[in-house]
Coordinates of C-alpha atoms and ligand atoms in Angstrom, one line a residue:
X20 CA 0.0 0.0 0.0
X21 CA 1.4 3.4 -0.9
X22 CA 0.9 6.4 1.4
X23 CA 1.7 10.2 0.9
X24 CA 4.2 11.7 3.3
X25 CA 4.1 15.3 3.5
X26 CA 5.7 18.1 5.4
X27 CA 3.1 21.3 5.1
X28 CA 3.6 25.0 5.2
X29 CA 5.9 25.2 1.8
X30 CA 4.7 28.1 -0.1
X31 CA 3.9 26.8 -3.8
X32 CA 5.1 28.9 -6.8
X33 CA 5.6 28.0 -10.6
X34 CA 3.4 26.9 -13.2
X35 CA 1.6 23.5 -13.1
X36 CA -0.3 22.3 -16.2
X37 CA -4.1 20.3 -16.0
X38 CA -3.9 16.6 -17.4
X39 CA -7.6 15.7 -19.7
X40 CA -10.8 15.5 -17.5
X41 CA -11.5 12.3 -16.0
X42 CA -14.9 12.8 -16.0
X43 CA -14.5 13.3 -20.1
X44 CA -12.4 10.2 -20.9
X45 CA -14.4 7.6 -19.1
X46 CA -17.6 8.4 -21.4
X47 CA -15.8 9.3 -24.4
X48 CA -14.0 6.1 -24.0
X49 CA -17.3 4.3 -23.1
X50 CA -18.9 5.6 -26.6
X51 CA -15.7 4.8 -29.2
X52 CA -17.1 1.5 -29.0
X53 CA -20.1 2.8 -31.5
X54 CA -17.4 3.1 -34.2
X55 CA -15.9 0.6 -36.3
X56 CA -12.3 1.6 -36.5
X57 CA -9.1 3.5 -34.6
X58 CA -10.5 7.1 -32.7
X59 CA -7.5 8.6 -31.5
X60 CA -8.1 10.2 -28.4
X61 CA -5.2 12.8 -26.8
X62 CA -5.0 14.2 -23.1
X63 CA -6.2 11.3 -21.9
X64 CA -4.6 11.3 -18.2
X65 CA -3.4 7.9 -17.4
X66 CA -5.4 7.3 -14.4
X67 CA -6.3 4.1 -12.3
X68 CA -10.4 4.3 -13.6
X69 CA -9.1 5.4 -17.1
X70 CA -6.6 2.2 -17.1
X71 CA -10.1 -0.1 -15.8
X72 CA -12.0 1.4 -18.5
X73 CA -9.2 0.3 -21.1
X74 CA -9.3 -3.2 -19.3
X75 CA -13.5 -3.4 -19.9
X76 CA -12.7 -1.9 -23.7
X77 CA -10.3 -5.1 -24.3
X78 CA -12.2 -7.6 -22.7
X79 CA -15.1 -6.6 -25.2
X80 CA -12.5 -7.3 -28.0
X81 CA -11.5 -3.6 -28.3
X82 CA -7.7 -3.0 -29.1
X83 CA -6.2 0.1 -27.0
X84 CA -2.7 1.7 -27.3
X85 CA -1.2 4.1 -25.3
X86 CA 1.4 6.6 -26.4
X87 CA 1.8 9.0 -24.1
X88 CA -1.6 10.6 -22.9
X89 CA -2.9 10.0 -26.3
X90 CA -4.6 6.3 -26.4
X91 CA -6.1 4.5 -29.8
X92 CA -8.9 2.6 -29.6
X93 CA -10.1 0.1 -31.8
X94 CA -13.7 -1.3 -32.0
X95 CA -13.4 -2.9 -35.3
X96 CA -14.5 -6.4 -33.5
X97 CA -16.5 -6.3 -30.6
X98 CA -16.5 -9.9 -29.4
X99 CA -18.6 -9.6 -26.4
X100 CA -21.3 -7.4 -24.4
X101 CA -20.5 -8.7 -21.2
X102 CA -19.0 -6.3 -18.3
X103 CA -17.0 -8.6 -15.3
X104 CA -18.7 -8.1 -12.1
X105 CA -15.5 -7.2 -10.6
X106 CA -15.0 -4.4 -13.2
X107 CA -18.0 -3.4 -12.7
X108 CA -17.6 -2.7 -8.6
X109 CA -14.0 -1.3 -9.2
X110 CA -15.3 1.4 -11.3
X111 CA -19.3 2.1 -10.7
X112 CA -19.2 4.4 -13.8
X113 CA -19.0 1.5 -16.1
X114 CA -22.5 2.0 -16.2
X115 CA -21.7 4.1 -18.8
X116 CA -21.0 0.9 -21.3
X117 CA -24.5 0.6 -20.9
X118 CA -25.7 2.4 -23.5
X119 CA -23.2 2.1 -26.0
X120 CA -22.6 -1.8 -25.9
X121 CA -26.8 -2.1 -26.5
X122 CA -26.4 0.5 -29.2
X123 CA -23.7 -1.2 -30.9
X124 CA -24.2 -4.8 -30.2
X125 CA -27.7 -5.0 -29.6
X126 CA -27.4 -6.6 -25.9
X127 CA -25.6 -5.4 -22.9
X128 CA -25.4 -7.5 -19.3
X129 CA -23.9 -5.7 -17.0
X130 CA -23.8 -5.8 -12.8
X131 CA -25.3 -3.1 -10.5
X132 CA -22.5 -0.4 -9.7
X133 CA -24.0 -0.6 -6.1
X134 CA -23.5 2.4 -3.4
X135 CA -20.2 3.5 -3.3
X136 CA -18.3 5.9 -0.8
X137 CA -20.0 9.0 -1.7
X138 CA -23.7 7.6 -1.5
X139 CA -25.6 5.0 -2.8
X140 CA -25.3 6.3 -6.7
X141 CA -29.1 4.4 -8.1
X142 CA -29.3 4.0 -11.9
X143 CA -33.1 4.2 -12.1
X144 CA -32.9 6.9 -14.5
X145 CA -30.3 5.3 -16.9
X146 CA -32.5 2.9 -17.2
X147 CA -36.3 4.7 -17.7
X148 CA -34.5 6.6 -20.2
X149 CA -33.1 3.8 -22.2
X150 CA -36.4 1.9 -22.0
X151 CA -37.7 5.0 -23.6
X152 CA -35.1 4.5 -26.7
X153 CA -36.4 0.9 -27.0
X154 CA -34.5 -1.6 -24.5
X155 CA -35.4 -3.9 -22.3
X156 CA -34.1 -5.2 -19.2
X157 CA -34.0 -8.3 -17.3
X158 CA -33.1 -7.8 -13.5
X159 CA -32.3 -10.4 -10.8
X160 CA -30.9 -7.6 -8.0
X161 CA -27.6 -8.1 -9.0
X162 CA -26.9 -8.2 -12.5
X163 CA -29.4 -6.4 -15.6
X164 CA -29.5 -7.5 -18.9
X165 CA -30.5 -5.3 -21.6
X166 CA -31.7 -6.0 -25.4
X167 CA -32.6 -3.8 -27.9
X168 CA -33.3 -4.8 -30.9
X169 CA -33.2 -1.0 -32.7
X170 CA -32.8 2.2 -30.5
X171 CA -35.5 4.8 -31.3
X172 CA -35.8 8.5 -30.7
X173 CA -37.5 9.6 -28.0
X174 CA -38.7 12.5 -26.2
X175 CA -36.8 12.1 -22.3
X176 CA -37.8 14.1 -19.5
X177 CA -35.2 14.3 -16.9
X178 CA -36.3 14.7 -13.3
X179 CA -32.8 15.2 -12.3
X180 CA -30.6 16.4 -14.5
X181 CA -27.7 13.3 -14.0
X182 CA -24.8 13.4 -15.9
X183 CA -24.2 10.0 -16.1
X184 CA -28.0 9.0 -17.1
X185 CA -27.4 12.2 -20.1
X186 CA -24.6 10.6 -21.0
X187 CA -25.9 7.1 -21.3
X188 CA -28.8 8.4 -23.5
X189 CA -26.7 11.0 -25.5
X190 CA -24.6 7.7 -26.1
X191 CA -27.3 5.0 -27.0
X192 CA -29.0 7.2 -29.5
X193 CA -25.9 8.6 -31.6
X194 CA -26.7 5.6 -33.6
X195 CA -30.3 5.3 -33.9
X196 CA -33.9 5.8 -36.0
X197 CA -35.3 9.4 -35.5
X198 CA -34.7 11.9 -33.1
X199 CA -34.0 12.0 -29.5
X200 CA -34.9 14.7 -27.4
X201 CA -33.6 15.1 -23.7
X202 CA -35.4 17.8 -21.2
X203 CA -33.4 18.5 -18.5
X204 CA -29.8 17.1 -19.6
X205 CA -26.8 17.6 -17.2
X206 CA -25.2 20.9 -18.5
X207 CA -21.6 19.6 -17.0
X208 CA -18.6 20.6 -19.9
X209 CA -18.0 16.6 -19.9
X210 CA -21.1 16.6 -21.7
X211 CA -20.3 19.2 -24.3
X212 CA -16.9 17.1 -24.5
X213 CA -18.8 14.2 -25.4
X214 CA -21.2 15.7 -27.7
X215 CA -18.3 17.4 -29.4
X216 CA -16.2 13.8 -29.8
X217 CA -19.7 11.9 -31.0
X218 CA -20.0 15.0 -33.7
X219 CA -16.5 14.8 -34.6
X220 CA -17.1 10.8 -35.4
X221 CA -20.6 12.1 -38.0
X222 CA -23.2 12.2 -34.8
X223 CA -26.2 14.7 -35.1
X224 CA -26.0 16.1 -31.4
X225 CA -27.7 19.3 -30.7
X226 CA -27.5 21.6 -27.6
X227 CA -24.6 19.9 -25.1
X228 CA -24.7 22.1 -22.3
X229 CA -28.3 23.8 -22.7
X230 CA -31.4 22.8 -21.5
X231 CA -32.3 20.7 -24.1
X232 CA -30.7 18.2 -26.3
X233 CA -31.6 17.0 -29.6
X234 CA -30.4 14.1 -31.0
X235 CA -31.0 13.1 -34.8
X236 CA -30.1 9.6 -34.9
X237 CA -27.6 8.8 -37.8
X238 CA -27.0 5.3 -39.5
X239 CA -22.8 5.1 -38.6
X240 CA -20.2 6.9 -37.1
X241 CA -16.4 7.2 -38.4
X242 CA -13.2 7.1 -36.3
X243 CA -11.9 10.3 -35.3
X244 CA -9.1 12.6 -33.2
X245 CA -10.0 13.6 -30.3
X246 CA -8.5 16.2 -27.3
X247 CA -10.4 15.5 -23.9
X248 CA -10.6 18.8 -21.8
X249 CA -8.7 20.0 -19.2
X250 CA -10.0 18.5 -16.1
X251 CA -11.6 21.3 -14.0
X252 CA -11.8 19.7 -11.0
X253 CA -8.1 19.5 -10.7
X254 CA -7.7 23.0 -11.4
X255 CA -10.2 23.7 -7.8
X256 CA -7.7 20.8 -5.8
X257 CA -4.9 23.6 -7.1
X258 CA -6.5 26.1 -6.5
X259 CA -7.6 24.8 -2.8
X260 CA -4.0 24.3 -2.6
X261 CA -2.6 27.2 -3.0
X262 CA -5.1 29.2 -1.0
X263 CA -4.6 27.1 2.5
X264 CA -0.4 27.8 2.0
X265 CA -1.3 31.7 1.3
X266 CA 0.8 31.1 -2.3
X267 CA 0.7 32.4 -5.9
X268 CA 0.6 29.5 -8.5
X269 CA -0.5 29.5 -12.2
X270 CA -2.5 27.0 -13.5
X271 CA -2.0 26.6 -17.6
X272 CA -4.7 24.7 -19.9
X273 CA -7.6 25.8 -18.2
X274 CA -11.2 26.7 -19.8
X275 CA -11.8 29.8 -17.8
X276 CA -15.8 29.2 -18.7
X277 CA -16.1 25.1 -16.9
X278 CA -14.1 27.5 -13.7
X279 CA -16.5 29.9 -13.7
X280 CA -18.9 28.7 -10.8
X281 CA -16.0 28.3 -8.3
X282 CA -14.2 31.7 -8.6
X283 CA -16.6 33.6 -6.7
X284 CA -16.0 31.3 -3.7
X285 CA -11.8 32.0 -4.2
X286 CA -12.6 35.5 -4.3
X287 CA -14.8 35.6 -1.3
X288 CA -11.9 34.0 0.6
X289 CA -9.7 36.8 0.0
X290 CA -7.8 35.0 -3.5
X291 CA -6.9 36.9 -6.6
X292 CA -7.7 35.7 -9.7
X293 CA -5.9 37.0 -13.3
X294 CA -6.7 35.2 -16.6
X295 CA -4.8 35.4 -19.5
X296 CA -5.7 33.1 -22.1
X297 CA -5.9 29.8 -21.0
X298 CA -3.5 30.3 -17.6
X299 CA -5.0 31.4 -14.6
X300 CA -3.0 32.8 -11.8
X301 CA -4.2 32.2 -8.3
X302 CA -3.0 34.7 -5.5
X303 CA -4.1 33.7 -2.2
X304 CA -3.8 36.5 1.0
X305 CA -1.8 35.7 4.3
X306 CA -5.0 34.5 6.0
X307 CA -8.6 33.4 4.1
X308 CA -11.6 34.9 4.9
X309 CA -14.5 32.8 5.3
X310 CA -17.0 32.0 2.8
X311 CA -20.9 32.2 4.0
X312 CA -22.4 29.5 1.9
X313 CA -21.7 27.3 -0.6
X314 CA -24.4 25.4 -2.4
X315 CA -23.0 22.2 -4.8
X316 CA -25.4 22.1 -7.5
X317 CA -25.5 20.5 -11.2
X318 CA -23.6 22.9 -13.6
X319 CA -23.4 25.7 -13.8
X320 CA -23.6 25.5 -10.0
X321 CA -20.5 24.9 -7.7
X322 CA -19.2 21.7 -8.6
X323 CA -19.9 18.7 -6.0
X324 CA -16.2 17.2 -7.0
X325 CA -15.0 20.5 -5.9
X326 CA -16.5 20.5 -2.6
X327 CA -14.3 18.9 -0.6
X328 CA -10.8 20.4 -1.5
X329 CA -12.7 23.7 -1.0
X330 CA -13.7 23.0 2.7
X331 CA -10.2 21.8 3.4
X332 CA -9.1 25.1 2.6
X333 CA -11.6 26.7 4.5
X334 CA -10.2 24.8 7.7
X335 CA -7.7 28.1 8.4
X336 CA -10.3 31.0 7.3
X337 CA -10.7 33.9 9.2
X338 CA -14.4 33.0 10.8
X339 CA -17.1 30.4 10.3
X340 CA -18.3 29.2 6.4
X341 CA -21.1 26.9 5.7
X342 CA -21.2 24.3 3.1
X343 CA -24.9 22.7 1.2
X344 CA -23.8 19.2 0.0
X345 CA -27.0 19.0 -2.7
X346 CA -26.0 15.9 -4.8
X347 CA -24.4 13.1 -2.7
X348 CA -25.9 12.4 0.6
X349 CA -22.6 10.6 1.6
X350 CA -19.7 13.1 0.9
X351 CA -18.7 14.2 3.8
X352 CA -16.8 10.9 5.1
X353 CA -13.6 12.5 4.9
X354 CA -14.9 15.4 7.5
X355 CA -13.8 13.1 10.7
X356 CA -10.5 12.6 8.9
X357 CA -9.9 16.5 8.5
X358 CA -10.4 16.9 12.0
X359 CA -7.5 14.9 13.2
X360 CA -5.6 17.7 11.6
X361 CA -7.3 19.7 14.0
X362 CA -10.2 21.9 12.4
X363 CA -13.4 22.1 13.1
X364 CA -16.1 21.2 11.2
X365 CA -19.2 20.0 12.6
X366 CA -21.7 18.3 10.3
X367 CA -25.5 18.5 10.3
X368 CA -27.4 16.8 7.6
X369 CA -26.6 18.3 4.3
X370 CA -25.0 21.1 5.9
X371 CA -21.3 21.6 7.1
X372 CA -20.5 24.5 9.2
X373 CA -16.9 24.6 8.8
X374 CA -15.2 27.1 12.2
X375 CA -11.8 28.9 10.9
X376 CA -8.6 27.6 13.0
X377 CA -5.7 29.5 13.3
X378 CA -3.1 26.5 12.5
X379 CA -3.7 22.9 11.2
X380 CA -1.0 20.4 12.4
X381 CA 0.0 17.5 10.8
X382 CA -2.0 14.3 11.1
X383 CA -2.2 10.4 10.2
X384 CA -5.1 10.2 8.1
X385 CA -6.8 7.7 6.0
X386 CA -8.3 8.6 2.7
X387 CA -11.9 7.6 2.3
X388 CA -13.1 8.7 -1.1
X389 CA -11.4 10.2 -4.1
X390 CA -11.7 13.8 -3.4
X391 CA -12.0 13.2 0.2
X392 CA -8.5 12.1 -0.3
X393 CA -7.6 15.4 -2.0
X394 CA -9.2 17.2 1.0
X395 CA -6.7 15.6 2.8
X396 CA -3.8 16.7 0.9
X397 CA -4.8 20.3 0.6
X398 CA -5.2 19.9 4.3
X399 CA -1.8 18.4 4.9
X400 CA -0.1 21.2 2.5
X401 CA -1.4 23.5 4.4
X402 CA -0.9 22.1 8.5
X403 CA 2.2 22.6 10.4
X404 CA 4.5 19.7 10.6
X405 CA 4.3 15.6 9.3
X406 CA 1.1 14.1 7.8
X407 CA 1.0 10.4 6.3
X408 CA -2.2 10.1 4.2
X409 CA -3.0 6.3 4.0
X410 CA -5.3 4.7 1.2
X411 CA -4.5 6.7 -1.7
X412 CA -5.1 4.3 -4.4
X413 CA -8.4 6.7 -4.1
X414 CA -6.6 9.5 -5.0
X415 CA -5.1 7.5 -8.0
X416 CA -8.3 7.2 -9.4
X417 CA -8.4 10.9 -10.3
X418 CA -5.3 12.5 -9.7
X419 CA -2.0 11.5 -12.0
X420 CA 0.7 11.9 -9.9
X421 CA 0.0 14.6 -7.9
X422 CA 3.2 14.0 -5.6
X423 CA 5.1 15.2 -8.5
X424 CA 3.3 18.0 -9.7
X425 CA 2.6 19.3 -5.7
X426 CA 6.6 18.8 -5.8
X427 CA 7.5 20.7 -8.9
X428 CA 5.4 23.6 -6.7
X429 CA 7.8 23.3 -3.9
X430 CA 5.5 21.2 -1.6
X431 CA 7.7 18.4 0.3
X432 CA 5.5 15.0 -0.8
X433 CA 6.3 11.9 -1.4
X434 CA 4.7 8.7 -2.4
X435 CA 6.0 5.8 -0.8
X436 CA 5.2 2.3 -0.2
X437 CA 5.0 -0.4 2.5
X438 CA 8.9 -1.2 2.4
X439 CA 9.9 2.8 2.5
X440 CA 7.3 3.5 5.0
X441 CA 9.1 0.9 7.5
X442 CA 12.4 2.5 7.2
X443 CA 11.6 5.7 7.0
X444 CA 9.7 4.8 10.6
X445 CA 13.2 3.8 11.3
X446 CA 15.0 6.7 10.5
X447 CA 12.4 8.8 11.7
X448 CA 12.5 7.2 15.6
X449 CA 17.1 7.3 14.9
X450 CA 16.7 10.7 14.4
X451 CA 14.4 11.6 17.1
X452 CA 16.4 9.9 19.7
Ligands
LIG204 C1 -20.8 12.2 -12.4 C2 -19.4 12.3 -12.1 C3 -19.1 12.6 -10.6 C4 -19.9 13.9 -10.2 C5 -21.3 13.7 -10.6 C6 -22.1 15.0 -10.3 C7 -18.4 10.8 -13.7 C8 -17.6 9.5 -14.0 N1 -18.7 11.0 -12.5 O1 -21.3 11.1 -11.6 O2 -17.7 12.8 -10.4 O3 -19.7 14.0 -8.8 O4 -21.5 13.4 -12.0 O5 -21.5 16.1 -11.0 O6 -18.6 11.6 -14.6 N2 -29.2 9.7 -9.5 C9 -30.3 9.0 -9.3 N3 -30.7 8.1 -10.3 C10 -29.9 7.9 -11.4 C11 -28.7 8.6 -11.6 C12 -28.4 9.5 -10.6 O7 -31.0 9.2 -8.4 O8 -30.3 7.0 -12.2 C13 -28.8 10.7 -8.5 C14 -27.4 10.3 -7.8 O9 -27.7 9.4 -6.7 C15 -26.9 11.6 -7.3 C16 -27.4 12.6 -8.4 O10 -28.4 11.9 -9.1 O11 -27.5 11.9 -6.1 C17 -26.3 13.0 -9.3 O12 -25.8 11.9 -10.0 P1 -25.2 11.9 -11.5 O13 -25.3 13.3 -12.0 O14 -25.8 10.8 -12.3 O15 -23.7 11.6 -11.2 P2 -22.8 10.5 -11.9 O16 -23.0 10.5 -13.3 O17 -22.9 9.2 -11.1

């Protein structure tokens, strides 16, 4: 097991650069099985869910190459429209196959993603919606299969607008007979990414990121290149970053637009903001003042994913913020854990009220969910003195290697693993005797 080791309070400076949205390359990767040939997709971060999805893509007969952060898939031969169980619970977004392996193969079976750390993450709406298109299902409260034998447009009313359950539909009826229309889609950038990379490949895909959709269904798609974009919620994690160690970093490849519903909350804290181009330079004061409320919401509301770096830098503001967890009921696992550094941040229902400390100090902690884990991080940056955060293969899942780039910053973190972490307990209790 690998565990970060960091000493906090070094002020970051320098330039750090975004890898490709996570949140892009799962369902872009997801849909590439629709077309019969090589799509070339670049900034694709090499991430532990990304290198899952490339396992599910080869065990359904895809071929994938990786050079660099640009990977080639190949869906000339589909061989099979099964998803592993085991896949399916190391990565509950495989959901996402859903739609494309019935699209394209004309069956899917597939395992419940379950609950996961952040809540219990149901798929009812996934599947209402691709009933609508023309599946059926087959449940037994573990595993679904689906059959279609054509996917027709439809007119889908979204109660919610889910990203995932957009995606799944936006995905299904690329290829299809007539026109799909979807009320309510998730307005998230990762959707426009995906509409953009289904367009690119001969979709018909109308009105990514408004509040409707429209979908013309077209008889084939054609291979394409592709560039995934810059993965926002990293840029927040830096952001958070360099606001709890009072530093000035610039952040290049960002889209100042998907960043625009978490700068008010930087600037509330007392942060200055300048963009040029696609660089954003972040210039946090000595001490951060508290912000009042923040409410996650679907886009273009403050970004769930972003919540949790955010509170951790709110842990050392100057008064008391409040924080409105609206989409997952489970997020705020990693609050106990933040504590041990010593803030405090009491929660109550949806709603954590997060009290300024003066200092954090460094803690053991153990990362419980992906961002969670970044919390922690951001947390330990920012404390006085020697965290280990355990667990971190959860902050693999989004984050590629973020001990390096935090280095390259001038933060002192390391990764190391079982062995290391023995001896340097070792020369740790030497030294301090
Ligand atoms: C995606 C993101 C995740 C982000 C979330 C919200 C990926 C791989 N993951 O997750 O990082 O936090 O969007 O921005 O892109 N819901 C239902 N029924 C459904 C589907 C969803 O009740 O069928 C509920 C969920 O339980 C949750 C809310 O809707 O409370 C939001 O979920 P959704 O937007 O679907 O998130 P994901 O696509 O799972």
């Amino acid at each position: 097991m690998n565990v970060f080791k960091i000493n906090g309070k070094a002020r970051l400076s320098g330039n750090v650069r975004l890898h490709g949205a996570k949140n892009s390359a799962l369902p872009i990767l997801a849909a590439a099985i629709l077309v019969k040939g090589e799509c070339v997709i670049h900034n694709c971060p090499d991430l532990s869910d990304v290198r899952t999805t490339v396992k599910i893509l080869e065990s359904l007969g895809c071929t994938v190459k990786r050079d660099g952060d640009t990977l080639a898939v190949n869906a000339e031969n589909i061989v099979s429209s099964d998803i592993d169980e085991q896949m399916m619970r190391t990565m509950r977004s495989s959901i996402i196959f859903l739609g494309s392996l019935v699209s394209r193969t004309g069956k899917a079976s597939i395992f419940y993603p379950g609950g996961c750390e952040i809540g219990t993450r149901p798929v009812d709406l996934h599947l209402k919606a691709l009933k609508s298109l023309g599946a059926s299902f087959c449940e037994n409260g573990s595993s679904i299969a689906c059959t279609a034998s054509e996917i027709r447009g439809a007119k889908i009313i979204l109660p919610f607008p889910s990203v995932g359950a957009t995606e799944n539909i936006i995905i299904a009826s690329a290829i299809s007979k007539g026109t799909t229309t979807i009320i309510n889609p998730a307005r998230e950038p990762e959707i426009c990414d995906l509409a953009d990379f289904l367009n690119n490949c001969g979709a018909r895909i109308y009105g990514a990121g408004e509040t409707t959709i429209e979908i013309d269904g077209v008889e084939r798609l054609h291979p394409c290149e592709h560039r995934i974009i810059p993965d926002r919620i990293l840029a927040s994690t830096y952001m958070s970053a360099a606001a709890i160690t009072g530093s000035e970093i610039i952040i290049d490849d960002i889209k100042p637009t998907h960043l625009a519903p978490v700068f008010p909350v930087f600037t509330e804290m007392g942060c200055k903001i300048y963009l040029q181009g696609n660089s954003l330079k972040i210039q946090a004061p000595k001490r951060l003042g508290r912000v009042r409320m923040i409410k996650t919401m679907p886009f273009p509301g403050f970004p769930t994913d972003s919540h949790s770096p955010v509170v951790a830098a709110l842990t050392t503001a100057r008064g008391t913020s409040l924080l409105q967890e609206n989409i997952f009921e489970n997020r705020f696992r990693y609050v106990s854990e933040l504590n041990r550094f010593g803030a405090d941040i009491q929660v109550n229902d949806k709603i954590a009220v997060i009290n300024g400390v003066k200092h954090l100090h460094g803690a053991n902690v153990n990362a419980t969910d992906l961002r969670g884990g970044a919390a922690l991080v951001v947390a330990a940056l920012g404390a006085e003195g020697a965290s280990t955060i355990n667990y971190i293969h959860h902050i693999d899942r989004g984050y590629e290697r973020l001990e390096e780039n935090f280095s390259n910053l001038g933060a002192d973190i390391k990764r190391i693993n079982n062995e290391e972490e023995k001896n340097y307990k070792k020369i740790i209790t030497k030294d301090s005797k």
